[in-house]
Structures are given as C-alpha cells and as structure tokens.
Short mmCIF file of C-alpha atoms and ligand atoms in Angstrom, two decimals:
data_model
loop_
_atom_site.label_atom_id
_atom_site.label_comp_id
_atom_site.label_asym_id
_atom_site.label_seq_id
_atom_site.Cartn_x
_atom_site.Cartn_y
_atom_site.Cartn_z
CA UNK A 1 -59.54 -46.17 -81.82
CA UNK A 2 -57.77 -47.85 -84.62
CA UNK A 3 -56.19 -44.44 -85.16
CA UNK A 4 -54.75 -43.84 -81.74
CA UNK A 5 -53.45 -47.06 -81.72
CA UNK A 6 -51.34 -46.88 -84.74
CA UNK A 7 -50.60 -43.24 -84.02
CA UNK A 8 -49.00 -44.91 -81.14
CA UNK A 9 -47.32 -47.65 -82.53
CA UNK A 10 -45.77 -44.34 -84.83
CA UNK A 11 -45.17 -42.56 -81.29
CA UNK A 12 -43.45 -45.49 -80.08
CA UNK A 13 -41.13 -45.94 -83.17
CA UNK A 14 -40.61 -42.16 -83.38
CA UNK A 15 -39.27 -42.54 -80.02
CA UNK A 16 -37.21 -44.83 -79.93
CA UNK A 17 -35.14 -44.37 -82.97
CA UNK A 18 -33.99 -41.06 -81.88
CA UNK A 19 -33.21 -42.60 -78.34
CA UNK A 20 -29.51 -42.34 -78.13
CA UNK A 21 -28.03 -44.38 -75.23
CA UNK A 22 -25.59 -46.82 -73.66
CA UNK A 23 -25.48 -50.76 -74.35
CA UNK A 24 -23.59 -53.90 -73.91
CA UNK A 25 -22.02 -54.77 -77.09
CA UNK A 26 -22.03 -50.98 -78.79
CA UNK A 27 -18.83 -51.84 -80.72
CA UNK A 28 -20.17 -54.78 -82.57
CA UNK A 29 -22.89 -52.77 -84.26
CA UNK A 30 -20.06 -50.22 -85.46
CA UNK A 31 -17.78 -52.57 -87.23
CA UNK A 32 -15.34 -52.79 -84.56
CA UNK A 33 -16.60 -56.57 -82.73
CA UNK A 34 -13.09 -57.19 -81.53
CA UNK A 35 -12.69 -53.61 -78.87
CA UNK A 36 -13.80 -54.99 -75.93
CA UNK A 37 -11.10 -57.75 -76.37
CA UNK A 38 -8.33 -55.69 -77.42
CA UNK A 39 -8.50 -53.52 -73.98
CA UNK A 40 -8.91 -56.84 -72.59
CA UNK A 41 -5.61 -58.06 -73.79
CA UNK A 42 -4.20 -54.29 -73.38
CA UNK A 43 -4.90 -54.93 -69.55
CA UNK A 44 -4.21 -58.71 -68.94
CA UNK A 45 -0.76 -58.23 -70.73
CA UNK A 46 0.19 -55.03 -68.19
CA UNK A 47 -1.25 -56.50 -65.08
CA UNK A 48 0.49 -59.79 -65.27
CA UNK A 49 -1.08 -62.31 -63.00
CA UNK A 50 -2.14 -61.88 -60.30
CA UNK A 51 -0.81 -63.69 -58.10
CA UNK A 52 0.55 -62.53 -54.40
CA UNK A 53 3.67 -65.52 -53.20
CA UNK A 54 4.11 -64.97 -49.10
CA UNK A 55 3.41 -61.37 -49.15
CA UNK A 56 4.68 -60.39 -52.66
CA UNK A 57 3.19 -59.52 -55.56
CA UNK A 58 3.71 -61.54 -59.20
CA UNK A 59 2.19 -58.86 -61.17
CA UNK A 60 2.06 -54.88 -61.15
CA UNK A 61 0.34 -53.61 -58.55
CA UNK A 62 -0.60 -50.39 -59.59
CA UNK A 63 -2.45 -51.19 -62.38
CA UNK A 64 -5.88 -52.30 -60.62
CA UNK A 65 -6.18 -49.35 -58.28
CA UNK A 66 -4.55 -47.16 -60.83
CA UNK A 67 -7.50 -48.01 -63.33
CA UNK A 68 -10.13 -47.98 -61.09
CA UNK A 69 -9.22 -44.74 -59.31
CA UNK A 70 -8.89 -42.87 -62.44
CA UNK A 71 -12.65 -44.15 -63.54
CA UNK A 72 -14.33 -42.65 -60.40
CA UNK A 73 -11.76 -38.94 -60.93
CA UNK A 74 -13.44 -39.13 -64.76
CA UNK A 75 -16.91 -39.81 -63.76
CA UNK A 76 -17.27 -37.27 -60.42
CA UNK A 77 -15.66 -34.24 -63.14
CA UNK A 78 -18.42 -33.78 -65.71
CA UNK A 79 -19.01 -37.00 -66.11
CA UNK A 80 -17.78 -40.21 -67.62
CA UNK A 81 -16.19 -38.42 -71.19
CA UNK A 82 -12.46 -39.32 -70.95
CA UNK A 83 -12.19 -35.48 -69.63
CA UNK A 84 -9.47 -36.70 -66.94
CA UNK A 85 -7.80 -38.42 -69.93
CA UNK A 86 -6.95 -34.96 -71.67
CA UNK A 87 -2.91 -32.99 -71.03
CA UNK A 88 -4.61 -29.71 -71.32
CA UNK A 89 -7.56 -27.88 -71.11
CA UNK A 90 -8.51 -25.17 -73.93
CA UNK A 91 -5.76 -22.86 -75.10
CA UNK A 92 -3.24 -24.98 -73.58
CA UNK A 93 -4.60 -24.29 -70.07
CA UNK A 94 -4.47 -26.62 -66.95
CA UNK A 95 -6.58 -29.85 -67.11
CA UNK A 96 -7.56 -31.99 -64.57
CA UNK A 97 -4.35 -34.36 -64.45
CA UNK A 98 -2.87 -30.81 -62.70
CA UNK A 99 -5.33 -30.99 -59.72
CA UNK A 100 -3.67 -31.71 -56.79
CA UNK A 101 -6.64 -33.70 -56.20
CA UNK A 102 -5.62 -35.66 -59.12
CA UNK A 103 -2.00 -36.47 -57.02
CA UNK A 104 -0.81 -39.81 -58.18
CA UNK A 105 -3.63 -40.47 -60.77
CA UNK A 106 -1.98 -43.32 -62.82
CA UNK A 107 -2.96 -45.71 -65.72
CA UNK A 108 -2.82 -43.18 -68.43
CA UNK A 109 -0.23 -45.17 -70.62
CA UNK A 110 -2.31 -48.23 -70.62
CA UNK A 111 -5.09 -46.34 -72.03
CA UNK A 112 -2.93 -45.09 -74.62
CA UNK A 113 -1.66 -48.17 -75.79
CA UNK A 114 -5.15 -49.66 -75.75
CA UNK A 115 -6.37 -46.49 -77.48
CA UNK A 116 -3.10 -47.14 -80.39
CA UNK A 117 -4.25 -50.73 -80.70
CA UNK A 118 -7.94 -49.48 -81.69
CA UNK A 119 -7.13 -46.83 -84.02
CA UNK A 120 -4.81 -50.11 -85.70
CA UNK A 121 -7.84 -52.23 -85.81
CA UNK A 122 -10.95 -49.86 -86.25
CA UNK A 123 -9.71 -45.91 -86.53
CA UNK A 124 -12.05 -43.24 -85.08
CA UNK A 125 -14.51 -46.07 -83.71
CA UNK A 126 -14.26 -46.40 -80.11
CA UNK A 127 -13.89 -43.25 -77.37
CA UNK A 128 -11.43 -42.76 -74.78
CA UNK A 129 -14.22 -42.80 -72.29
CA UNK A 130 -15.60 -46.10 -73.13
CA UNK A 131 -12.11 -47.52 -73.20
CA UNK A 132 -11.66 -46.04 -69.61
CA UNK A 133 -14.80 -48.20 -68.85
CA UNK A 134 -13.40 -50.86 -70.22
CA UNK A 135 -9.90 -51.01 -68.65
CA UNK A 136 -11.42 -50.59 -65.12
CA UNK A 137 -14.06 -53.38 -65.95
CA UNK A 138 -11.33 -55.58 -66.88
CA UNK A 139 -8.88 -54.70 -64.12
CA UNK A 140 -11.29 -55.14 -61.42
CA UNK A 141 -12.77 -58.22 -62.73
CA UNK A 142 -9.38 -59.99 -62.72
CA UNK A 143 -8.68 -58.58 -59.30
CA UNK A 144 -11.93 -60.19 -58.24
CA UNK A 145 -11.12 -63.50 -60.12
CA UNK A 146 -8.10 -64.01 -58.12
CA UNK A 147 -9.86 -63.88 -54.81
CA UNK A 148 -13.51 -65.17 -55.72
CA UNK A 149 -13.32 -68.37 -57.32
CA UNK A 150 -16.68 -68.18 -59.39
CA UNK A 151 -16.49 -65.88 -61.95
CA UNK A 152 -18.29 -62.72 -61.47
CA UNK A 153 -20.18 -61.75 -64.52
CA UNK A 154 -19.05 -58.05 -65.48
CA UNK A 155 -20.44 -56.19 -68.54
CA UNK A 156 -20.41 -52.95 -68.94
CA UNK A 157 -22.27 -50.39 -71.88
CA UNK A 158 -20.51 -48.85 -74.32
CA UNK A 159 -21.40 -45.85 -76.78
CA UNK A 160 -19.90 -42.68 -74.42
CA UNK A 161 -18.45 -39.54 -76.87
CA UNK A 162 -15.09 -37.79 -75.45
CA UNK A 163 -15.09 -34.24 -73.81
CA UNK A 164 -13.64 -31.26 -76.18
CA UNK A 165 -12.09 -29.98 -73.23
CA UNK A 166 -10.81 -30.87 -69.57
CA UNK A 167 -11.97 -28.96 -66.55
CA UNK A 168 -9.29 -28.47 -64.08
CA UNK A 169 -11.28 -25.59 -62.42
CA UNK A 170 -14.34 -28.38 -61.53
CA UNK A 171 -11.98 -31.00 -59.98
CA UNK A 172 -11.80 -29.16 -56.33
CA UNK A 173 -15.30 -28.88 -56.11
CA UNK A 174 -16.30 -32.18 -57.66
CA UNK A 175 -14.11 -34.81 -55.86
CA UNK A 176 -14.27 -35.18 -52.24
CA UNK A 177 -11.34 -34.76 -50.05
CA UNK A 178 -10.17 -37.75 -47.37
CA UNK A 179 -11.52 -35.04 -44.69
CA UNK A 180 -14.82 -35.38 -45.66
CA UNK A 181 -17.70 -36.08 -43.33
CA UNK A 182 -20.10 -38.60 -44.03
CA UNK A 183 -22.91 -36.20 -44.24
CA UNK A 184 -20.35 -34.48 -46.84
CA UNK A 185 -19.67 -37.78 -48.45
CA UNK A 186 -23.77 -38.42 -49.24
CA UNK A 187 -24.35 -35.26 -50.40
CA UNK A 188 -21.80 -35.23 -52.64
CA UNK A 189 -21.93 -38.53 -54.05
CA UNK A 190 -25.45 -37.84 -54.68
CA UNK A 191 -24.97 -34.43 -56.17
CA UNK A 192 -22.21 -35.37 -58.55
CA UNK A 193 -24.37 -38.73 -59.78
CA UNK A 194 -28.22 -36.58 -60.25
CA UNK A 195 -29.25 -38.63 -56.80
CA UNK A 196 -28.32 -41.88 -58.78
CA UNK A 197 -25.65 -43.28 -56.19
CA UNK A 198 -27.06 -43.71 -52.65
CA UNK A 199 -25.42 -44.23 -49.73
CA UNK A 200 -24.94 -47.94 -50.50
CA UNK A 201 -22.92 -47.62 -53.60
CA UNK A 202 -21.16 -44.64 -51.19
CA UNK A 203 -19.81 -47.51 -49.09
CA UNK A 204 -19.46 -50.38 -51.44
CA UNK A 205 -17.72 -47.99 -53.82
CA UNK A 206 -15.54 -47.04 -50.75
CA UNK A 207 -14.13 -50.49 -50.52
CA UNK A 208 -11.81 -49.54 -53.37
CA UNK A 209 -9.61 -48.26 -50.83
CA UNK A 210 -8.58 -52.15 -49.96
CA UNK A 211 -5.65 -51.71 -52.76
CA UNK A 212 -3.51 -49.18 -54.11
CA UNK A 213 -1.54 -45.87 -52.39
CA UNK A 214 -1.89 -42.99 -50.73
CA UNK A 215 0.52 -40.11 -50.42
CA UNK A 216 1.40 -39.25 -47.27
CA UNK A 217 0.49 -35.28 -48.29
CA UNK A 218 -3.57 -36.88 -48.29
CA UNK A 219 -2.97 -38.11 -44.36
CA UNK A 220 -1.12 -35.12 -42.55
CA UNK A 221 -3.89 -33.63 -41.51
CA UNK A 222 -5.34 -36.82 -40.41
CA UNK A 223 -2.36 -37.67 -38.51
CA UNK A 224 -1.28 -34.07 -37.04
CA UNK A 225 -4.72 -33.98 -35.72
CA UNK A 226 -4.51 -36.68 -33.95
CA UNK A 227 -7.66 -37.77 -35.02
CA UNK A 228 -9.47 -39.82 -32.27
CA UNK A 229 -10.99 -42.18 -34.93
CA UNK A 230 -7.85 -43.56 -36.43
CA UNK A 231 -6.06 -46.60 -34.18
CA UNK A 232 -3.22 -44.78 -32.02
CA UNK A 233 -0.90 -47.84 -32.58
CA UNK A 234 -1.88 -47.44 -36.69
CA UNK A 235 -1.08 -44.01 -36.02
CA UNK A 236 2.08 -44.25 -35.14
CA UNK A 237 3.05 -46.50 -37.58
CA UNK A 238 2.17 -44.45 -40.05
CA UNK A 239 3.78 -41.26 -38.97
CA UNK A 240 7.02 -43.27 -38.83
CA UNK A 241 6.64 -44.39 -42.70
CA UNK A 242 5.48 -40.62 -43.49
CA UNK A 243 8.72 -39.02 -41.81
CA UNK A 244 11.28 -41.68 -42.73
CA UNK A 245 11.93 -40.13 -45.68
CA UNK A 246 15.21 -38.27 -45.37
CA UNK A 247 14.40 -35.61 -47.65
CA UNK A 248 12.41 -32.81 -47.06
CA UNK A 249 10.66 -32.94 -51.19
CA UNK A 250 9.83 -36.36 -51.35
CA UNK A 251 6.11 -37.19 -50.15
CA UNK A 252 6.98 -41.43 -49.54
CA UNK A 253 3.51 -43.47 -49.92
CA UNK A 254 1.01 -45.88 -48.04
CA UNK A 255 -0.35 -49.23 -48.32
CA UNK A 256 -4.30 -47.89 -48.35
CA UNK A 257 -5.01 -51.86 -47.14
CA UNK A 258 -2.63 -52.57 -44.20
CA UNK A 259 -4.09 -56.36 -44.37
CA UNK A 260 -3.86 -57.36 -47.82
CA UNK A 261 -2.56 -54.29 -49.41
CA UNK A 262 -2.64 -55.80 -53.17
CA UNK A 263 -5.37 -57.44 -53.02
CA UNK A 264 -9.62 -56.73 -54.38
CA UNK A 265 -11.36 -58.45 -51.54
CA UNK A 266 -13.66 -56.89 -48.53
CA UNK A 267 -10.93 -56.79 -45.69
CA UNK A 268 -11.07 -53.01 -46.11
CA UNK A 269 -14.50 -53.18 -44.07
CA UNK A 270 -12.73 -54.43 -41.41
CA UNK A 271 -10.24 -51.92 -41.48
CA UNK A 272 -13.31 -49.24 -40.88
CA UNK A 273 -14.27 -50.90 -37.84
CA UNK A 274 -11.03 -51.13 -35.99
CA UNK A 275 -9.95 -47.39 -37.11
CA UNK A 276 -7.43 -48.56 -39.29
CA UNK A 277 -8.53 -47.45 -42.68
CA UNK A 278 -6.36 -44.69 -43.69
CA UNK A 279 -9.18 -41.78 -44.02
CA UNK A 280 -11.04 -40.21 -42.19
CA UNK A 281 -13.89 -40.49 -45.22
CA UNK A 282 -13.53 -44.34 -44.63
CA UNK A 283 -13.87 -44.14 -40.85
CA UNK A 284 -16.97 -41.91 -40.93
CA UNK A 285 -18.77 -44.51 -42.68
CA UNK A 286 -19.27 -45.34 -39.42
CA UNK A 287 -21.05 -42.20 -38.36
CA UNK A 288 -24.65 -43.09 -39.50
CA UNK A 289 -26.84 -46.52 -38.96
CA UNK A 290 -27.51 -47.39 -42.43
CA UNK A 291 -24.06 -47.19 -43.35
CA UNK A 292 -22.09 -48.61 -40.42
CA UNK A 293 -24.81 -51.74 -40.90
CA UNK A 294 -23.63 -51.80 -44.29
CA UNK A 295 -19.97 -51.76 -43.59
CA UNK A 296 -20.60 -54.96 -40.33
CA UNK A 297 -22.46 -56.83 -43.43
CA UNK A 298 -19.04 -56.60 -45.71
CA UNK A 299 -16.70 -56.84 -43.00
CA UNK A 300 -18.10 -60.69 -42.06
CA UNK A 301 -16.26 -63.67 -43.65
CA UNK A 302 -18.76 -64.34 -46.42
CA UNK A 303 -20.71 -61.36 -47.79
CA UNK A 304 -21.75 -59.73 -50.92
CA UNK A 305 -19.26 -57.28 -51.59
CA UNK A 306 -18.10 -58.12 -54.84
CA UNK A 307 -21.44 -58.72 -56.69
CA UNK A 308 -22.62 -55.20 -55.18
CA UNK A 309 -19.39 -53.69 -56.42
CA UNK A 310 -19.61 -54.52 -59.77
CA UNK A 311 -22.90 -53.19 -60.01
CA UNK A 312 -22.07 -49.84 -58.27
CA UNK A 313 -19.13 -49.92 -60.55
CA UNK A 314 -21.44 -49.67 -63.97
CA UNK A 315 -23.91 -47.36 -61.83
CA UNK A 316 -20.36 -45.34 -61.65
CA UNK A 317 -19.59 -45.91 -65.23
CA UNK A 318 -22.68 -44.33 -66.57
CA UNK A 319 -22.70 -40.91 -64.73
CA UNK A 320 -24.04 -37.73 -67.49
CA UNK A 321 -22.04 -39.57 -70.63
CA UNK A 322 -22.37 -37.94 -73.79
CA UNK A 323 -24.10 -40.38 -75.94
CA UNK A 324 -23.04 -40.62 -79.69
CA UNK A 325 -26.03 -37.93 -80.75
CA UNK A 326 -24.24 -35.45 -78.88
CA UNK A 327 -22.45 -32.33 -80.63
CA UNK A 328 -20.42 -31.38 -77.90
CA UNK A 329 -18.81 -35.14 -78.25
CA UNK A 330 -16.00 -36.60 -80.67
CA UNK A 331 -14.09 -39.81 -80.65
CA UNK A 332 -10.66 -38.82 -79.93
CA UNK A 333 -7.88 -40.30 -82.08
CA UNK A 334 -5.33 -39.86 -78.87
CA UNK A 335 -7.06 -39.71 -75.63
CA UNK A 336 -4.34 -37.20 -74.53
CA UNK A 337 -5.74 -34.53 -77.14
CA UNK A 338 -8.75 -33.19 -78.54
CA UNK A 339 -8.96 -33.85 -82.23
CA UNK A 340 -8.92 -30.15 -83.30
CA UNK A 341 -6.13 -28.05 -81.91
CA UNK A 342 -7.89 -25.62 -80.05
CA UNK A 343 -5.94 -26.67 -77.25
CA UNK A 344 -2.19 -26.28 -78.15
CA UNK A 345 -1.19 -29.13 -79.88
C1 LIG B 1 -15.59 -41.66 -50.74
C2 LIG B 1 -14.77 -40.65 -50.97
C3 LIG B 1 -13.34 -40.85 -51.39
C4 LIG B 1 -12.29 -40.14 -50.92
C5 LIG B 1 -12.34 -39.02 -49.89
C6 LIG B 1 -11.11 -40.66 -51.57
C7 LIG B 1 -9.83 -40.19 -51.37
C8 LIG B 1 -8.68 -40.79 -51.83
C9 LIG B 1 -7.35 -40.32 -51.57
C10 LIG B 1 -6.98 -39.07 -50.79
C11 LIG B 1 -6.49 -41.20 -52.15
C12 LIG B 1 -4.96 -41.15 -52.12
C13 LIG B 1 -4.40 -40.25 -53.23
C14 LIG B 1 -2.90 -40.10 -53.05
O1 LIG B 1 -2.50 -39.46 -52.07
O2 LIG B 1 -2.12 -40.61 -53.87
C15 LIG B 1 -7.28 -42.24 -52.76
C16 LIG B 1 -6.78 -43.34 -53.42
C17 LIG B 1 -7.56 -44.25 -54.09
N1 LIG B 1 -8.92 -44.19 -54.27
FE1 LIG B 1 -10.20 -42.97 -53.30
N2 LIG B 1 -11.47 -41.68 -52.41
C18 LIG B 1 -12.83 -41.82 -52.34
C19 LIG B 1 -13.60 -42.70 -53.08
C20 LIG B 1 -13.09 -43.58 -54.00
C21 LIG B 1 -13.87 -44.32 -54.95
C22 LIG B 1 -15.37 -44.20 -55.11
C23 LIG B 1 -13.01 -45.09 -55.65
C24 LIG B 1 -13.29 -46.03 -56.79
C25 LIG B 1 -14.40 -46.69 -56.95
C26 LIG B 1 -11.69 -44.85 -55.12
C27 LIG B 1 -10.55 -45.51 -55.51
C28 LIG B 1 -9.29 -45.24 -55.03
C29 LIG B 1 -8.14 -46.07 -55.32
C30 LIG B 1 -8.15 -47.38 -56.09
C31 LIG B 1 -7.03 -45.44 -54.74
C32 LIG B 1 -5.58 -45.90 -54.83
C33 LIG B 1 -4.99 -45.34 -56.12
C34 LIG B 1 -3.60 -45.81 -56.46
O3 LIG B 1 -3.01 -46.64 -55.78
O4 LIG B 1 -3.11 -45.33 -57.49
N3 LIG B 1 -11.77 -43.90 -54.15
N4 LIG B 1 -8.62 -41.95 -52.57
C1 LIG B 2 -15.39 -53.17 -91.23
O1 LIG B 2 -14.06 -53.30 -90.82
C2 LIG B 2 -13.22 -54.05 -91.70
C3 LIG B 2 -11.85 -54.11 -91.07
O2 LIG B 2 -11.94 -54.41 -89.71
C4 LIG B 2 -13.17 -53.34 -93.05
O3 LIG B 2 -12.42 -54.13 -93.94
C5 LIG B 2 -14.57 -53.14 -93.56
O4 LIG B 2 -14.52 -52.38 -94.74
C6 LIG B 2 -15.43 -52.43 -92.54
N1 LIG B 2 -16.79 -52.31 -93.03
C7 LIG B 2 -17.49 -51.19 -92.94
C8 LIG B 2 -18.89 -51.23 -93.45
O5 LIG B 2 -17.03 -50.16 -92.44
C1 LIG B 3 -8.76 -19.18 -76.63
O1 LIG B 3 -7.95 -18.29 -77.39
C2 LIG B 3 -8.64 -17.63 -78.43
C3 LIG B 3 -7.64 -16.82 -79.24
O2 LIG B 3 -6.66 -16.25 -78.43
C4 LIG B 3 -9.73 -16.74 -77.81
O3 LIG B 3 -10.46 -16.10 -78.84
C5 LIG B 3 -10.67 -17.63 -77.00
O4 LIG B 3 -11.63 -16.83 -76.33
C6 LIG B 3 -9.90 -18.44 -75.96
N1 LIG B 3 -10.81 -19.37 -75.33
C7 LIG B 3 -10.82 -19.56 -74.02
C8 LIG B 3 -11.83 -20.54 -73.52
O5 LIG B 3 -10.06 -19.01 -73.26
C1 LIG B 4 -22.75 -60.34 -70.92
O1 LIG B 4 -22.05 -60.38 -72.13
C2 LIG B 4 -21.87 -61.67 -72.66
C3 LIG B 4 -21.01 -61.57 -73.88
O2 LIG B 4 -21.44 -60.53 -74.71
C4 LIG B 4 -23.25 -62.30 -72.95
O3 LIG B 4 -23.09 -63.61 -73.41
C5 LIG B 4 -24.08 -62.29 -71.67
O4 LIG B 4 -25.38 -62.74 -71.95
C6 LIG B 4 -24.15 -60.90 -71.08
N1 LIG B 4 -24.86 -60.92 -69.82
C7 LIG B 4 -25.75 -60.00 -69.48
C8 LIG B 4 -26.36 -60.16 -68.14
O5 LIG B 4 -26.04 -59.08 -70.20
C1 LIG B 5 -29.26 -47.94 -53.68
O1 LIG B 5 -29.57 -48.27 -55.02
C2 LIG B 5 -29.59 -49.66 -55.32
C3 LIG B 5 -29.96 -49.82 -56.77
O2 LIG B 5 -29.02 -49.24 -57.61
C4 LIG B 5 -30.59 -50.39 -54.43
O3 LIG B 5 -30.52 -51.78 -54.65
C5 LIG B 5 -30.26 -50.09 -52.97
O4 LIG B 5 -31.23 -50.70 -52.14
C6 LIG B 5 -30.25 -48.59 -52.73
N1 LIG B 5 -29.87 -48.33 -51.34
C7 LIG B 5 -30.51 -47.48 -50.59
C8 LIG B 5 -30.02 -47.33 -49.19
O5 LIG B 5 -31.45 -46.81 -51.01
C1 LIG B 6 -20.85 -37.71 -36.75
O1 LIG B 6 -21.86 -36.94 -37.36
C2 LIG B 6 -22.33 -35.87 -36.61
C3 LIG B 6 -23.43 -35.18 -37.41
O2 LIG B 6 -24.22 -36.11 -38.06
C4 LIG B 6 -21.20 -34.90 -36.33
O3 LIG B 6 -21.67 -33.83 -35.52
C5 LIG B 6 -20.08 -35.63 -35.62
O4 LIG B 6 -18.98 -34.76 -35.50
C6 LIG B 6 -19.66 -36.85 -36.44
N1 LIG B 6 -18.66 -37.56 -35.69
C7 LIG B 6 -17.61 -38.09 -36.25
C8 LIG B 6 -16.65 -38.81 -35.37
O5 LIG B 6 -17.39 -37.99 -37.44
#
C-alpha cells in the first residue's frame, strides 16, 4: 500500500517533468519577461489607433485582418510553427507565401520587426510562431477594445518551436476555398484541428470576415454564377467594383464587411442573413440548424461574439505546435529563414 502510493507519487513526478507543453507566461521562465510586451508595442505602434471619424479610418487598416488572417493560414498548414512565416521551402523551393491560396497574405513585416526587437532584447529566446500568436492576440484585442468598452481579457500560451521547412504543396489541400460547402467547411475544420474545432468555433471564427479584403479573383466564380444566395442588388455592386478596373492585370479589392468594413464587431452575422457576406462559405453557414441558430444568436444587438472569439482564437492558436522538446523545432533568428541554410540562403 505504502509502496504503490509513493510509486505513484514517483509516477506522477516522472510524468510531469517530461510533459512539454504550452502556457501563459512561457517567456518569463526563459529570461525574456519583457516579449509579450515588446510585440505588444511592435503592434500598437503599426496599428495606430483605432479610431474610424465619419467613415474613415485613423489608423492602418490592414494590420488587424492582416494579422489575424495570417494566424488561421499558419495554423490550418501543419500547424501553428511560423511555417507560413518562411520565403522558401527546402532547397530554395516554393513555400506557402506562393500559394495562390495565400493571395494577399499580409503582416509579415510587422513580425519581422517584432522578431528584430527580440533578438535585441533576448536573442534565440522566443519563436516566430509564438510571436505570430502574439501579434494576432494583440491586434484583435485592440480591435475589440475599440468597439467593446470592457476590456476583454485575452491571454494566450506561449512555448511553440518554428518549422525547418514550409509546405507549399499542403496549402491547397489544407485551407478551404470561399466555394466551400458547409458540410465541406465542418469537415475540414475538424480534420485540420484533430476534431478540436467544432462547428461553433467554425462560425465564430468565420466572423473574421467583418474586416479586411478580398480580391476580386476569390469572388468570380461567386459572381459569374450568379449564385442565388448572394443579394442580387450586392451583386451588382460588386461586379461594378470588380470590372472598374481599366486594366486587364490588376485584380482591384473588396470591403469583406460592406457595414462597417474596418471594424471587429458582429455585424458580419448580419451580413450572412441578408446574403450579403461576400462568400459563399459565409452564406452556407446558413445551410444547417445548429449553425444558422448560431449565426441569429450573433447577428442580435447584444450577443456573445467577442468573448467566444477570443476563446476560439487560442483554441486556433494551439493547433499540433511543436513544443520546445521537439527535434524537428528551432527558434528561428529571422522568421523569414530557417537557421541552417538548407534552404538557399
Ligand atoms: C471558413 C472558411 C474560410 C474561407 C473559405 C475563407 C476565405 C477567405 C478568402 C477567399 C479571403 C480573401 C483573400 C483575398 O482574395 O485576398 C479571406 C480573407 C480573410 N479571411 Fe478568411 N476564410 C475562412 C476562414 C477564416 C478564418 C477562420 C479566419 C480567421 C480567424 C479568416 C480571416 C480572414 C481575414 C481577416 C481576411 C481579410 C484579410 C485581409 O484583409 O488581409 N478567415 N478569407
Ligand atoms: C537574462 O537576461 C539578461 C538580459 O536581459 C542577461 O543580462 C542575463 O545574463 C540573463 N540571465 C540568464 C541566466 O540567461
Ligand atoms: C536538397 O538538395 C540536396 C542536394 O542537392 C539533396 O541531396 C536533397 O535530397 C534535397 N532535398 C529535398 C527535400 O529536395
Ligand atoms: C492573464 O494574464 C495576466 C497577466 O499575466 C494575469 O494577471 C491574469 O491572471 C491572467 N488571466 C488568466 C485567466 O489566466
Ligand atoms: C465546441 O467546443 C466548445 C469548447 O471549446 C464548447 O463550449 C461548445 O459547446 C462546442 N460546440 C458544439 C456545437 O459542440
Ligand atoms: C445545403 O446542404 C445540402 C446538403 O446538406 C446541399 O445539398 C445543398 O445544395 C446546400 N444548399 C446550399 C444553398 O448550400
């Protein structure tokens, strides 16, 4: 009896000194206390404030989505390891930036300069990955700020290792297209995540499309179909903005919001129900009960949205990382490169 009990207790010690994992605060047990702020002020310093004055933005725009976008395109490819972060792929092949799912992925330089910053303060110390993690956390939490007026608590874990390589060949299969079904949307979402993101982090996460762009290239098909669950009136708007542009080359862009295009609030729900969210992914969120009750609940006045986004966003943020045990993992010096130069540099 006594035995077992202490050959537990060793068991239990065993165990959990080995365990290698993610946790809030990982950079102030490795001598670097001050990363989380630095990519803090990285962030608040590029975003400006945000503040929207009749109709137009104080602060860059892009930033927010940018960040946020390019979270979700590192965490569906792999998983969350900086991967998306990389120029090129082993023996100076194609990474994922050349995708054309990966059209208009931006927020790269702000990672870089958050990345120089670090390697200023504490060199070798904190991954590309968990600064990726960091930046979105920081972007969407002042996003939410400006439109929520209690502050929404936001931390995320820390301890993620860096991919060796990028995997342009996984990007097609791993990120779904704006034609996707919703039965095509759930399977995938829980596919890519081990069956960790259900269908409600499927449509809170989809309320990301309330800010940011869209090509007109990721609508054609939407709009030469004449797809009967996009708004004809919205339709026509938009083919007019698509084909305005006088030359034949340039592929002009789209407000994914039409309400408050700038801005990280829950109007986008409301776009889904009057067929004037931009893809057809977001209007087959309808398609199913559990979801469409799910979009009616964030599409009233006062709802939930933002709390449930935040945690779908750190369910997101901790998709098959490599924790700091791991010997396929390094902490990148430049989040554009590998460390070794396997890979052209
Ligand atoms: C549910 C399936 C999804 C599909 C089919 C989808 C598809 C797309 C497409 C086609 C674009 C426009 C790209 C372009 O033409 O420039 C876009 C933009 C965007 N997506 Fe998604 N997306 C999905 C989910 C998500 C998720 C989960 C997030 C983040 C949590 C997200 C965040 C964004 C943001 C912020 C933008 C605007 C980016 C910018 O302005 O730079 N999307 N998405
Ligand atoms: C911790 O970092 C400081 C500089 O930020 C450095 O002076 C110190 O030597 C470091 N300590 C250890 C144990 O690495
Ligand atoms: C990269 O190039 C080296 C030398 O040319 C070759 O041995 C190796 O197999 C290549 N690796 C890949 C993944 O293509
Ligand atoms: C979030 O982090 C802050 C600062 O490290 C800490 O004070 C707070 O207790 C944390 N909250 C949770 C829920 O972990
Ligand atoms: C999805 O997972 C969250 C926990 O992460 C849970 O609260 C929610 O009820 C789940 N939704 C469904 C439809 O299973
Ligand atoms: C809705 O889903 C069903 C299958 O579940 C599919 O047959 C149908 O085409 C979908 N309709 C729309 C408008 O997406």
């Amino acid at each position: 009896m006594k035995f077992k009990v202490i050959f537990s207790l060793f068991l239990l010690v065993a165990v959990t000194s080995v365990h290698a994992g993610l946790e809030v605060g990982y950079y102030e047990k490795k001598n670097c206390s001050q990363a989380e702020k630095i990519v803090r002020e990285v962030v608040e310093k590029e975003l400006g404030i945000p503040i929207v004055l009749f109709g137009y933005p104080l602060f860059d725009v892009s930033v927010g989505p940018g960040l946020v976008r390019l979270l979700f395109h590192d965490c569906f490819v792999r998983g969350c390891d900086g991967s998306v972060l990389l120029d090129k792929g082993l023996n100076n092949s194609r990474s994922e930036k050349d995708a054309s799912k990966n059209l208009g992925l931006r927020g790269f330089e702000i990672i870089d300069e958050a990345k120089k910053r670090l390697e200023e303060t504490c060199p070798g110390v904190v991954s590309c990955a968990d600064i990726l993690v960091f930046a979105a956390r920081d972007a969407t939490q002042i996003m939410l700020n400006a439109i929520y007026h209690e502050y929404i608590e936001f931390n995320v874990s820390s301890g993620r290792l860096d991919s060796k390589n990028s995997f342009y060949d996984q990007v097609e299969t791993s990120l779904p297209p704006p034609e996707f079904n919703l039965k095509e949307l759930t399977d995938l979402f829980s596919l890519r995540s081990n069956e960790n993101l259900n269908v409600t982090d499927l449509v809170v996460l989809s309320g990301a499309h309330t800010f940011g762009v869209s090509h007109c290239s990721s609508i054609k098909n939407r709009l030469d179909s004449n797809d009967p669950t996009l708004d004809q009136n919205y339709a026509a708007q938009l083919r007019e903005i698509c084909r305005s542009s006088t030359h034949p080359d340039t592929n002009p862009v789209v407000n994914l919001d039409k309400q408050t295009p700038y801005e990280l609030d829950s109007l986008y729900y409301q776009n889904v129900q009057r067929g004037t969210a931009l893809f057809y992914s977001d209007s087959s969120l309808l398609n199913g009960t559990e979801t469409k009750d799910l979009v009616n609940e964030y599409a009233q006045p006062v709802n939930d949205w933002a709390e449930d986004f935040v945690k779908s966003m750190k369910k997101l943020s901790e998709l098959n990382v490599m924790f700091d045990t791991d010997p396929e993992g390094e902490i990148r010096k430049i989040c554009r490169k590998v460390n070794n130069k396997v890979n052209g540099y």
